[in-house]
Coordinates of C-alpha atoms (C1' of nucleotides) in Angstrom, one line a residue:
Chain A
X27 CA 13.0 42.6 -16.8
X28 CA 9.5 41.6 -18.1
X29 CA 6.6 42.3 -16.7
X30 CA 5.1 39.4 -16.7
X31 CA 4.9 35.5 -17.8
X32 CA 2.6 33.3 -19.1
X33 CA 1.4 30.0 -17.6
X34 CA 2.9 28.1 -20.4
X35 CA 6.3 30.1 -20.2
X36 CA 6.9 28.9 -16.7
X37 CA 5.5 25.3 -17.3
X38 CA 8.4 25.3 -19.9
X39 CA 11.1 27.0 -17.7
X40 CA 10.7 25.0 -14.7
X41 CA 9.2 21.5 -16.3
X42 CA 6.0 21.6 -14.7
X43 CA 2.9 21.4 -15.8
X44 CA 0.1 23.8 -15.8
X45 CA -1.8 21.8 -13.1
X46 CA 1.2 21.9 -10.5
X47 CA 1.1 25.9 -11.1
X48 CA -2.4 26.3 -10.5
X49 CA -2.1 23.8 -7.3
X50 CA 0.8 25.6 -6.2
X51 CA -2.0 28.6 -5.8
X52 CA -4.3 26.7 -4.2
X53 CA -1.8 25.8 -1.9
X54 CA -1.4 29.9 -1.1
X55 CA 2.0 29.4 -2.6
X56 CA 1.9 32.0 -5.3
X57 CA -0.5 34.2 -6.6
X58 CA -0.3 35.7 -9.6
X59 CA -2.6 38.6 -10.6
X60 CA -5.7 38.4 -13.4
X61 CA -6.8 39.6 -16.2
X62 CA -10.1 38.6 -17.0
X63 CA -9.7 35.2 -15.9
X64 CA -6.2 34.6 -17.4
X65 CA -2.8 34.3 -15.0
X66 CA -0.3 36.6 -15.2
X67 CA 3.0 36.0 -13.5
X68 CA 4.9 38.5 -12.2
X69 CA 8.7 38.5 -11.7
X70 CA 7.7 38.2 -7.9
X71 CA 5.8 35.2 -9.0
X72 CA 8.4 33.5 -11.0
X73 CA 11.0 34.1 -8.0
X74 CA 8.8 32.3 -6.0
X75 CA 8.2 29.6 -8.1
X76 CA 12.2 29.0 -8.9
X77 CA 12.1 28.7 -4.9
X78 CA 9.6 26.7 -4.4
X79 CA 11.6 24.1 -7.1
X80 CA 14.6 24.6 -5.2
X81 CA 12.1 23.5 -2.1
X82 CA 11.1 20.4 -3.6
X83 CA 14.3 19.1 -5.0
X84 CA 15.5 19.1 -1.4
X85 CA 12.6 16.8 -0.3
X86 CA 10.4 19.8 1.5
X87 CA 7.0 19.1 1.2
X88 CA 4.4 21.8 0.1
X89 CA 3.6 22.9 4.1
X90 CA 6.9 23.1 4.9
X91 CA 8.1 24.9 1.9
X92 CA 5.0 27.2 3.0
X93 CA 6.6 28.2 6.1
X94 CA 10.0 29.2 4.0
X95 CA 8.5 31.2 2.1
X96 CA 6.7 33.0 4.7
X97 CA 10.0 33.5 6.7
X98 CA 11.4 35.1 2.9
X99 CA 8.7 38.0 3.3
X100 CA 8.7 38.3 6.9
X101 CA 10.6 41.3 8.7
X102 CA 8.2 43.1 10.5
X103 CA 5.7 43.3 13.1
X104 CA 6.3 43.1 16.6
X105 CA 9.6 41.9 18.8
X106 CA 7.8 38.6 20.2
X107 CA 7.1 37.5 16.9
X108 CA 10.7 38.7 15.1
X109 CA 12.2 36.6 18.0
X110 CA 10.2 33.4 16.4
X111 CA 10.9 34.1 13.1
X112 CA 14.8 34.0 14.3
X113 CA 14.0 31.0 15.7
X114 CA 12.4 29.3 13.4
X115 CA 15.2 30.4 10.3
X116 CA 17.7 28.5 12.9
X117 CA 15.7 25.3 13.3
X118 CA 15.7 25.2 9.2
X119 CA 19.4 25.8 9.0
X120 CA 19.7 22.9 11.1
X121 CA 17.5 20.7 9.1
X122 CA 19.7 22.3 5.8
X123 CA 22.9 21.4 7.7
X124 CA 22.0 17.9 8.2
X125 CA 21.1 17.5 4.6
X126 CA 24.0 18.8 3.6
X127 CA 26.2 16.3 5.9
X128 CA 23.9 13.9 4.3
X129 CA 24.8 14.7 0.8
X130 CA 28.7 14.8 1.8
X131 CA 28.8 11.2 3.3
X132 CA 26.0 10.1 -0.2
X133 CA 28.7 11.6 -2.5
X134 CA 31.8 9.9 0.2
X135 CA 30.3 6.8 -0.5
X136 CA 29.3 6.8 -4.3
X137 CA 33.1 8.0 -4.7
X138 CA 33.8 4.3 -3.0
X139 CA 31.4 2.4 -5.3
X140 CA 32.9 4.3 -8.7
X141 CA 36.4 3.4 -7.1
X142 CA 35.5 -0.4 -7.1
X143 CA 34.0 -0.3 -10.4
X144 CA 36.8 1.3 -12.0
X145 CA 39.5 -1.3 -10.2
X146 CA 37.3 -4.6 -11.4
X147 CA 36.9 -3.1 -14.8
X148 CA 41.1 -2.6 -14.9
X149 CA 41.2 -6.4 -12.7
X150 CA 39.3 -7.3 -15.8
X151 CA 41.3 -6.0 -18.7
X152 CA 44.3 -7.5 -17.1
X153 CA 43.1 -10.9 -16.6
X154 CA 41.7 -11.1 -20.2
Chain B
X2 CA 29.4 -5.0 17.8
X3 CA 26.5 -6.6 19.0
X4 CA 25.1 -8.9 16.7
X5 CA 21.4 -8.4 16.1
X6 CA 19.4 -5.6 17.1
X7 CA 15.0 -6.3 17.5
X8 CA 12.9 -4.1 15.7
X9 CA 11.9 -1.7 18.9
X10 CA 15.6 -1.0 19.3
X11 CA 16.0 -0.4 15.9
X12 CA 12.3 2.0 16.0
X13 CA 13.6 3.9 18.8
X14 CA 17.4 4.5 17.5
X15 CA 15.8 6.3 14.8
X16 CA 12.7 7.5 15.4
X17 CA 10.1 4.9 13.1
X18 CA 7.3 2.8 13.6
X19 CA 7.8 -0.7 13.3
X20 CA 5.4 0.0 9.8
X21 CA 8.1 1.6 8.7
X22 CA 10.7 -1.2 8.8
X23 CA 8.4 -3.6 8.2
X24 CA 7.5 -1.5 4.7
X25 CA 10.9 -1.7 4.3
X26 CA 10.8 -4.6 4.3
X27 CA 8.5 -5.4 1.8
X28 CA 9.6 -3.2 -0.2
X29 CA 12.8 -4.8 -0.5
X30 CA 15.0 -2.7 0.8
X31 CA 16.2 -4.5 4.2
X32 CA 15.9 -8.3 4.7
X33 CA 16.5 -8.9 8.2
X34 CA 16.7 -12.9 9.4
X35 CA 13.9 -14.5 11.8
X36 CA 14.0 -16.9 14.8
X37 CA 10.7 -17.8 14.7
X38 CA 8.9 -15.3 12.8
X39 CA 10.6 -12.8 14.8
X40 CA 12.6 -10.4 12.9
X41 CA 16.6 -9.9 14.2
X42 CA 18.3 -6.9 12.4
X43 CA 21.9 -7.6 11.9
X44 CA 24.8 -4.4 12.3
X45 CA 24.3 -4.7 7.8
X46 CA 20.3 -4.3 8.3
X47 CA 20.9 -1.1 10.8
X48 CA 23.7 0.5 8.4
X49 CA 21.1 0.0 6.0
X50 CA 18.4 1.4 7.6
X51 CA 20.5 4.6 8.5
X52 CA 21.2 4.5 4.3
X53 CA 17.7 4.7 4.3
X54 CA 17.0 7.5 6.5
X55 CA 19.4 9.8 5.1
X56 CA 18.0 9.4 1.5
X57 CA 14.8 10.0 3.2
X58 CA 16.2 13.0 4.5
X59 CA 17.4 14.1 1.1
X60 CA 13.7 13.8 -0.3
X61 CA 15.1 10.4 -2.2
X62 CA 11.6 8.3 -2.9
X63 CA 11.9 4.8 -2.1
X64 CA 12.7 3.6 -5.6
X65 CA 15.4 5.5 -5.5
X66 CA 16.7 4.6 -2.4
X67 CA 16.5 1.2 -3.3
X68 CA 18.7 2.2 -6.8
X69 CA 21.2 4.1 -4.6
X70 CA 21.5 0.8 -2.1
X71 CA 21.8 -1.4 -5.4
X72 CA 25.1 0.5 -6.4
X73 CA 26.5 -0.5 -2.3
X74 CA 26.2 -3.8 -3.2
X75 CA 27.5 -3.5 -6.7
X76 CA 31.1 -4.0 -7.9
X77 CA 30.3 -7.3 -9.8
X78 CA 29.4 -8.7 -13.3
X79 CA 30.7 -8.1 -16.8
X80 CA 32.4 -4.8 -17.6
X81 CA 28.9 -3.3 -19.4
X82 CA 27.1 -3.5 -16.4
X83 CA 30.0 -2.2 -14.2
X84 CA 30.1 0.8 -16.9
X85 CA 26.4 1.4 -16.4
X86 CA 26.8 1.4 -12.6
X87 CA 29.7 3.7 -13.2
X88 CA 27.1 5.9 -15.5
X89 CA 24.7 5.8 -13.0
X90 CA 27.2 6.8 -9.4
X91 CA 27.6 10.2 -11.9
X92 CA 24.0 10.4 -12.4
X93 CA 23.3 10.5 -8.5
X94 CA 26.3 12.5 -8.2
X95 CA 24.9 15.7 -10.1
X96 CA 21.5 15.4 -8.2
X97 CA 23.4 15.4 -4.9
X98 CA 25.5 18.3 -6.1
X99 CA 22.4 20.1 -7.6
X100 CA 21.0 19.6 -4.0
X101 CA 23.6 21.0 -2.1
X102 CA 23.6 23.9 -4.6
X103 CA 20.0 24.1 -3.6
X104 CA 21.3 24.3 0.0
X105 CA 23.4 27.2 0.1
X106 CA 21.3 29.3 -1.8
X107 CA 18.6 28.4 0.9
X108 CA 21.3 28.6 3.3
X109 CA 22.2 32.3 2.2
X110 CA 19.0 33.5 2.1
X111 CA 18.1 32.4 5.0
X112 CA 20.8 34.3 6.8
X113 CA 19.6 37.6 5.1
X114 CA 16.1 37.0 6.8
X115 CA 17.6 36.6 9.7
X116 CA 19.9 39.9 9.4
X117 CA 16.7 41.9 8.7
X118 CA 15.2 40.5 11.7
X119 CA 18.0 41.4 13.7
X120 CA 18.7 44.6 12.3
X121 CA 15.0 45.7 12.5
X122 CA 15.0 44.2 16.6
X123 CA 18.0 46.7 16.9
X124 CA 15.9 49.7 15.2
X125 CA 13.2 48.9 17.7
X126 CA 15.3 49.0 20.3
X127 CA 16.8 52.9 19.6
X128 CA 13.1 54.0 18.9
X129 CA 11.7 53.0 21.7
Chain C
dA20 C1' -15.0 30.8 -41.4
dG21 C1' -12.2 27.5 -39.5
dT22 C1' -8.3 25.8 -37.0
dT23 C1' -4.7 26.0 -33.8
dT24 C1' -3.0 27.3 -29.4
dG25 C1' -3.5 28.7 -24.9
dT26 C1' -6.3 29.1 -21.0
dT27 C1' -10.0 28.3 -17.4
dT28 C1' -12.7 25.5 -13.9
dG29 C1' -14.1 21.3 -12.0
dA30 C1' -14.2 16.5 -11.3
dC31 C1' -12.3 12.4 -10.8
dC32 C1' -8.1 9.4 -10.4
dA33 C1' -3.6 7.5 -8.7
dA34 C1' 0.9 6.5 -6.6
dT35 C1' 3.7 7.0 -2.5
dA36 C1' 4.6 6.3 2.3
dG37 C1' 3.2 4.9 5.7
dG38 C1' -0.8 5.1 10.1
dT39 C1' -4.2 2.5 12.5
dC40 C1' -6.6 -1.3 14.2
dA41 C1' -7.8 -6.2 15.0
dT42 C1' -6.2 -10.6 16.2
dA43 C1' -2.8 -13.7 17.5
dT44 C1' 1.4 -15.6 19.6
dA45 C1' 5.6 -15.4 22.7
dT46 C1' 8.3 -14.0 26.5
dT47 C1' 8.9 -12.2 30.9
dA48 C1' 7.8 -10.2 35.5
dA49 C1' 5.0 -10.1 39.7
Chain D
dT27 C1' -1.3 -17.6 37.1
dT28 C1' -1.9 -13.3 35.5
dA29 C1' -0.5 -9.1 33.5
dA30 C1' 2.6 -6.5 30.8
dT31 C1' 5.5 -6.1 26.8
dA32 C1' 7.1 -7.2 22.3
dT33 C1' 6.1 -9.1 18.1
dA34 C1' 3.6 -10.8 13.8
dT35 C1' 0.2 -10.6 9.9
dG36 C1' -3.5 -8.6 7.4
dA37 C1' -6.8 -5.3 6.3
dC38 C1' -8.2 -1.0 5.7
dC39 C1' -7.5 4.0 5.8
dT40 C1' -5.2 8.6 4.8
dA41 C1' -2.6 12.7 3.3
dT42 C1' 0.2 14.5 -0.2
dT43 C1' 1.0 15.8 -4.8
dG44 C1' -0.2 16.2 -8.5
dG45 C1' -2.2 13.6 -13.5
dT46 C1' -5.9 13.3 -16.6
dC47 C1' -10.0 14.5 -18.9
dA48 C1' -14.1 17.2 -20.1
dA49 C1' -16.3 21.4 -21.5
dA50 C1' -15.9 26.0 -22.5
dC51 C1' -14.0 30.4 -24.0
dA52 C1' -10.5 33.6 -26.2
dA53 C1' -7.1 35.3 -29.4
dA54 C1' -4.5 34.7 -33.4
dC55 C1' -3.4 32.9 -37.7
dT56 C1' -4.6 31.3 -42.6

DNA sequence: AGTTTGTTTGACCAATAGGTCATATATTAA
DNA sequence: TTAATATATGACCTATTGGTCAAACAAACT
């Protein structure tokens, strides 16, 4: 495994531009280490960047995926605050169940609208 | 089925402002009927809106949305634009897929957080 | 030496998706 | 009749998520 990445060799991996990457750190998102003034991302980094993707295409916005992330590093500290953690990991796989129910009834119903397209296109050829 | 819903009914089934609909609205992607200048939302307007709500959920943009509800209301025209509809159901069927993709890795990782938690409770537990 | 390529910071800009507020009208209840 | 509730339109505002551009520096290639 390397040791680390360039800007531009995530930009290109993930299809973002330099600007989001350096936003994403302003957000507290990621933060890759220096030197001189020059980024250099870690494998940590470009872990955390893949999720962070994986965040957005699922329609979390930046805070939320903020809070994920946290929950990723989290175990430790005292009982009180594991028990919110728990808690808190529950509450997101019930938003993640929902969307995936969502996604099942999309993909139920773009199966109906191919169908219909597929029997006027042979309606067609028969007609003609 | 009753036959027309107002707007507050509408708000308060799922959880919007009556902005919300309205922008909608404008936006072209419902088109309820007036008495008056009042809006009345139809059982089509509310299936609609709950169309709307779950490609909301899905982190769908409006434009997108409004794509997605295009192919609903499709299955007409000449057999290139039938194909093209056809092209585009397969489209939106690999971003839902990716999505869900998305979701069980969340999903999965999620549940290791939330083994560590537990496992480290239990640890505190026989220490103490 | 000069050019290309990558990188930095900072400043300003922009689209999306509504929120908020003012003003007005309509219906209904007390 | 008066007050409460629902609704409408229009104007303005706002947060989020970056895009775009300028100016500067550094390393590497030719």
């Amino acid at each position: 495994m390397r040791e680390f990445y360039t800007i531009t060799e995530l930009t290109r991996e993930f299809e973002i531009s330099t600007r989001t990457l350096r936003f994403y750190e302003d957000e507290g998102l990621i933060a890759p280490v220096r030197r001189g003034r020059t980024r250099l991302f870690r494998p940590a980094d470009r872990l955390l960047v893949k999720q962070i993707m994986r965040g957005k295409r699922l329609g979390f916005s930046i805070a939320e995926i903020r809070d994920i992330i946290q929950m990723y590093k989290a175990p430790q500290g005292e009982a009180g605050q594991l028990q919110k953690i728990v808690d808190r990991v529950e509450e997101k796989r019930g938003e993640l169940r929902q969307k995936r129910k969502d996604i099942e009834e999309t993909l139920a119903e773009l199966d109906a609208v191919e169908e219909a397209c597929v029997n006027r296109l042979a309606e067609m050829r028969v007609t003609s």
